[in-house]
Structure formats: structure tokens, C-alpha cells
Amino acid sequence: MTARPNSRVRDRLIAVGALTAMWMLLWGVFSWATFLSGLIVCAVVIAAFPLPPVTFAGRPRPVNLVRFTVKFFTDLVQASAHLAWTAFRFRYEAHSAVIAVRLTVRSDLNLTLCGEAVSLIPGSLIVDTDRDAGVLYIHVFDVNDRQAVEQYRREVHALEARIVRAIGSDAELKQITNEKGQP
């Protein structure tokens, strides 16, 4: 599916705006000179190194976005508490593992969003991805047996389902529903 010319121009303008804002934040100076130099540098970067368009076929669902956000922050707090508890336990030997999780929806956007969400939660980090197969390779802290590994895989799939329910397309939502057996 190719992007329409109007949406492609809009996407590039948004990218230039975001990069210019980042430029100004990095310089720490909010002046016309910084703004104009940021615009020029960002426009040159966008023109010289064009990225392939990221298609977004989904639509935001506000209720599910709130559900995702609340669960995500709950996961952040729980994972942080677990890491702190593990750090202060005497004579406890935490084991880690690198596990492969095949995502249900194999779009680049879903792969990226799931990878970012997983990496933001303390105790887990994306170490590699297989874009073609839709697989995330995740370093997970404190998994002691096969059951803990499978539980973590289920958690990643649940995270993916929440992301798709929050912003996915109807076709992606159908994929999640068919895979999990629930809406």
C-alpha cells in the first residue's frame, strides 16, 4: 500500500517539526537562530536520508488507550518494585534469559511499539528483532524456570493485544481476536 502524496508531505512536515523541536532542546537555547538552523538541518537530513513511510492503518480508541496506559504504568511500578526487592534479597541468585516472542501482528509499527513498551519496563530489554518473522528477542531478568519464561511470553502477547486494541486497525484487531479467542 503506497502513501498518498498529501499524507507523505504531512508526515515529512511532522518529522521536520519534531526534529527541530529536538534540535532546540538539545541546544538548550530557544532563539530564532536556533529554530532556523534546526529547520535547515532537519530539512537537509530528511531530504538526504529519506525513511520509508510507516503506514498507520489503525485508529485510536480512547477507552482502550486509557486501559493500555493504566496497565503500562501498573507494570512499570510492579517491575520496579520487583527489581528493588530482588536487589535487596540476601543470598538470592536471580537468573536471566533471552527469550523469543513471536508477535501475532507482524507490522513494522506493531513490532516497534511492542519492542519499545517491553524495553521501557524495568527488567526486560530487546536485544534483537527478526522483522520478517515478527519475533522479538528479549533479555528478561529473574526467570528461574520454563514456567516463568512461558508466563513472560503470555505477558508480552497481552501487551501486544492492548496496543492493537488501543490503536490497531480492524484487521489487526481481528488477528488478535482470532489468535487469543477473545475480543
Tab-separated table of C-alpha atoms in Angstrom:
chain	number	residue	atom	x	y	z
A	1	MET	CA	0.000	0.000	0.000
A	2	THR	CA	1.528	3.323	-1.035
A	3	ALA	CA	1.065	6.551	0.841
A	4	ARG	CA	-0.869	9.362	-0.783
A	5	PRO	CA	1.224	12.413	-1.729
A	6	ASN	CA	-0.626	14.685	0.727
A	7	SER	CA	-0.074	12.326	3.646
A	8	ARG	CA	3.601	11.899	2.676
A	9	VAL	CA	4.136	15.684	2.735
A	10	ARG	CA	2.264	15.916	6.037
A	11	ASP	CA	4.427	13.129	7.523
A	12	ARG	CA	7.607	14.890	6.416
A	13	LEU	CA	6.435	18.206	7.867
A	14	ILE	CA	5.644	16.496	11.167
A	15	ALA	CA	9.107	14.874	11.128
A	16	VAL	CA	10.809	18.214	10.439
A	17	GLY	CA	8.800	19.846	13.231
A	18	ALA	CA	9.626	17.107	15.734
A	19	LEU	CA	13.314	17.057	14.780
A	20	THR	CA	13.504	20.844	15.004
A	21	ALA	CA	11.972	20.737	18.482
A	22	MET	CA	14.522	18.086	19.456
A	23	TRP	CA	17.324	20.248	17.966
A	24	MET	CA	16.251	23.184	20.120
A	25	LEU	CA	16.005	21.003	23.220
A	26	LEU	CA	19.466	19.581	22.610
A	27	TRP	CA	20.981	23.027	22.188
A	28	GLY	CA	19.070	24.307	25.204
A	29	VAL	CA	18.632	27.671	23.514
A	30	PHE	CA	15.260	28.901	22.343
A	31	SER	CA	16.028	31.610	19.819
A	32	TRP	CA	15.165	32.375	16.220
A	33	ALA	CA	18.691	31.442	15.140
A	34	THR	CA	18.451	28.024	16.800
A	35	PHE	CA	14.991	27.500	15.347
A	36	LEU	CA	16.014	28.438	11.787
A	37	SER	CA	19.257	26.442	11.907
A	38	GLY	CA	17.272	23.471	13.244
A	39	LEU	CA	14.769	23.764	10.391
A	40	ILE	CA	17.559	23.852	7.815
A	41	VAL	CA	19.482	20.931	9.306
A	42	CYS	CA	16.340	18.827	9.713
A	43	ALA	CA	15.123	19.561	6.194
A	44	VAL	CA	18.514	18.545	4.784
A	45	VAL	CA	18.535	15.355	6.882
A	46	ILE	CA	15.003	14.425	5.793
A	47	ALA	CA	15.851	15.101	2.131
A	48	ALA	CA	19.234	13.326	2.196
A	49	PHE	CA	18.159	10.308	4.256
A	50	PRO	CA	14.505	9.641	3.475
A	51	LEU	CA	12.909	6.944	5.586
A	52	PRO	CA	10.349	4.556	4.190
A	53	PRO	CA	6.816	5.581	5.059
A	54	VAL	CA	5.329	3.960	8.151
A	55	THR	CA	1.756	3.138	7.318
A	56	PHE	CA	-0.769	3.560	10.063
A	57	ALA	CA	-3.957	1.810	9.099
A	58	GLY	CA	-5.394	1.814	12.601
A	59	ARG	CA	-7.458	4.253	14.513
A	60	PRO	CA	-7.139	5.467	18.086
A	61	ARG	CA	-9.662	4.018	20.512
A	62	PRO	CA	-9.688	6.351	23.550
A	63	VAL	CA	-11.058	3.876	26.107
A	64	ASN	CA	-8.509	1.241	25.140
A	65	LEU	CA	-5.723	3.858	25.097
A	66	VAL	CA	-6.581	4.664	28.711
A	67	ARG	CA	-6.639	0.947	29.580
A	68	PHE	CA	-3.232	0.477	27.937
A	69	THR	CA	-1.784	3.483	29.769
A	70	VAL	CA	-3.083	2.422	33.178
A	71	LYS	CA	-1.842	-1.163	32.771
A	72	PHE	CA	1.501	0.044	31.413
A	73	PHE	CA	2.105	2.288	34.437
A	74	THR	CA	0.988	-0.525	36.746
A	75	ASP	CA	3.527	-2.813	35.059
A	76	LEU	CA	6.222	-0.146	35.485
A	77	VAL	CA	5.573	0.129	39.215
A	78	GLN	CA	5.380	-3.647	39.732
A	79	ALA	CA	8.565	-4.314	37.748
A	80	SER	CA	10.439	-1.555	39.591
A	81	ALA	CA	9.327	-2.947	42.947
A	82	HIS	CA	10.326	-6.466	41.877
A	83	LEU	CA	13.792	-5.293	40.809
A	84	ALA	CA	14.267	-3.404	44.077
A	85	TRP	CA	13.102	-6.400	46.120
A	86	THR	CA	15.430	-8.719	44.213
A	87	ALA	CA	18.375	-6.356	44.698
A	88	PHE	CA	17.965	-6.361	48.468
A	89	ARG	CA	17.364	-10.090	48.951
A	90	PHE	CA	20.335	-11.755	50.591
A	91	ARG	CA	21.762	-14.889	49.019
A	92	TYR	CA	19.210	-14.835	46.237
A	93	GLU	CA	20.597	-15.638	42.833
A	94	ALA	CA	18.477	-14.146	40.070
A	95	HIS	CA	18.661	-15.861	36.701
A	96	SER	CA	18.071	-14.182	33.392
A	97	ALA	CA	17.252	-15.474	29.954
A	98	VAL	CA	16.930	-14.350	26.380
A	99	ILE	CA	13.589	-15.483	25.024
A	100	ALA	CA	11.996	-15.265	21.608
A	101	VAL	CA	8.434	-13.994	21.350
A	102	ARG	CA	6.657	-14.213	18.003
A	103	LEU	CA	4.121	-11.408	17.712
A	104	THR	CA	0.690	-12.027	16.262
A	105	VAL	CA	0.541	-8.831	14.196
A	106	ARG	CA	3.653	-8.545	12.032
A	107	SER	CA	3.575	-4.901	11.007
A	108	ASP	CA	6.642	-2.716	11.478
A	109	LEU	CA	4.670	-0.307	13.643
A	110	ASN	CA	3.425	-3.066	15.949
A	111	LEU	CA	6.902	-4.574	16.206
A	112	THR	CA	8.336	-1.173	17.119
A	113	LEU	CA	5.636	-0.247	19.628
A	114	CYS	CA	5.775	-3.624	21.367
A	115	GLY	CA	9.568	-3.501	21.456
A	116	GLU	CA	9.588	-0.014	22.934
A	117	ALA	CA	6.956	-0.850	25.540
A	118	VAL	CA	8.784	-4.027	26.586
A	119	SER	CA	12.125	-2.193	26.832
A	120	LEU	CA	10.650	0.583	28.954
A	121	ILE	CA	9.533	-1.869	31.627
A	122	PRO	CA	12.404	-2.475	34.081
A	123	GLY	CA	13.896	-5.964	33.951
A	124	SER	CA	13.415	-6.509	30.230
A	125	LEU	CA	15.289	-5.324	27.180
A	126	ILE	CA	15.025	-6.017	23.462
A	127	VAL	CA	18.325	-7.479	22.284
A	128	ASP	CA	17.331	-8.327	18.708
A	129	THR	CA	14.393	-8.473	16.339
A	130	ASP	CA	13.531	-10.561	13.332
A	131	ARG	CA	11.432	-8.206	11.257
A	132	ASP	CA	10.403	-10.774	8.638
A	133	ALA	CA	9.242	-13.341	11.190
A	134	GLY	CA	7.847	-10.753	13.629
A	135	VAL	CA	9.965	-12.032	16.532
A	136	LEU	CA	11.308	-10.039	19.468
A	137	TYR	CA	14.318	-11.428	21.330
A	138	ILE	CA	14.026	-10.177	24.887
A	139	HIS	CA	16.508	-10.312	27.760
A	140	VAL	CA	14.402	-10.959	30.850
A	141	PHE	CA	15.578	-10.592	34.435
A	142	ASP	CA	14.735	-13.115	37.153
A	143	VAL	CA	13.258	-16.061	35.296
A	144	ASN	CA	14.088	-19.274	37.106
A	145	ASP	CA	12.293	-21.934	35.117
A	146	ARG	CA	10.386	-22.785	31.951
A	147	GLN	CA	7.094	-21.772	33.561
A	148	ALA	CA	8.400	-18.238	34.222
A	149	VAL	CA	9.555	-17.974	30.589
A	150	GLU	CA	6.111	-19.017	29.310
A	151	GLN	CA	4.449	-16.574	31.714
A	152	TYR	CA	6.606	-13.766	30.336
A	153	ARG	CA	5.673	-14.723	26.753
A	154	ARG	CA	1.988	-14.514	27.732
A	155	GLU	CA	2.599	-11.078	29.237
A	156	VAL	CA	4.224	-9.829	26.023
A	157	HIS	CA	1.307	-11.173	23.972
A	158	ALA	CA	-1.123	-9.455	26.358
A	159	LEU	CA	0.852	-6.208	25.931
A	160	GLU	CA	0.664	-6.584	22.157
A	161	ALA	CA	-3.090	-7.159	22.367
A	162	ARG	CA	-3.534	-3.998	24.461
A	163	ILE	CA	-1.531	-1.968	21.927
A	164	VAL	CA	-3.555	-3.330	18.993
A	165	ARG	CA	-6.833	-2.715	20.843
A	166	ALA	CA	-5.712	0.857	21.542
A	167	ILE	CA	-4.557	1.881	18.052
A	168	GLY	CA	-4.750	-1.079	15.692
A	169	SER	CA	-6.763	-1.469	12.528
A	170	ASP	CA	-9.862	-3.627	12.373
A	171	ALA	CA	-7.869	-6.326	10.518
A	172	GLU	CA	-5.172	-6.324	13.235
A	173	LEU	CA	-7.815	-6.457	15.915
A	174	LYS	CA	-9.309	-9.471	14.153
A	175	GLN	CA	-5.878	-11.154	14.125
A	176	ILE	CA	-5.517	-10.652	17.873
A	177	THR	CA	-9.061	-11.856	18.484
A	178	ASN	CA	-8.608	-14.989	16.349
A	179	GLU	CA	-5.272	-15.796	17.991
A	180	LYS	CA	-6.415	-15.243	21.556
A	181	GLY	CA	-10.045	-16.288	21.184
A	182	GLN	CA	-11.318	-13.107	22.807
A	183	PRO	CA	-12.111	-9.559	21.643
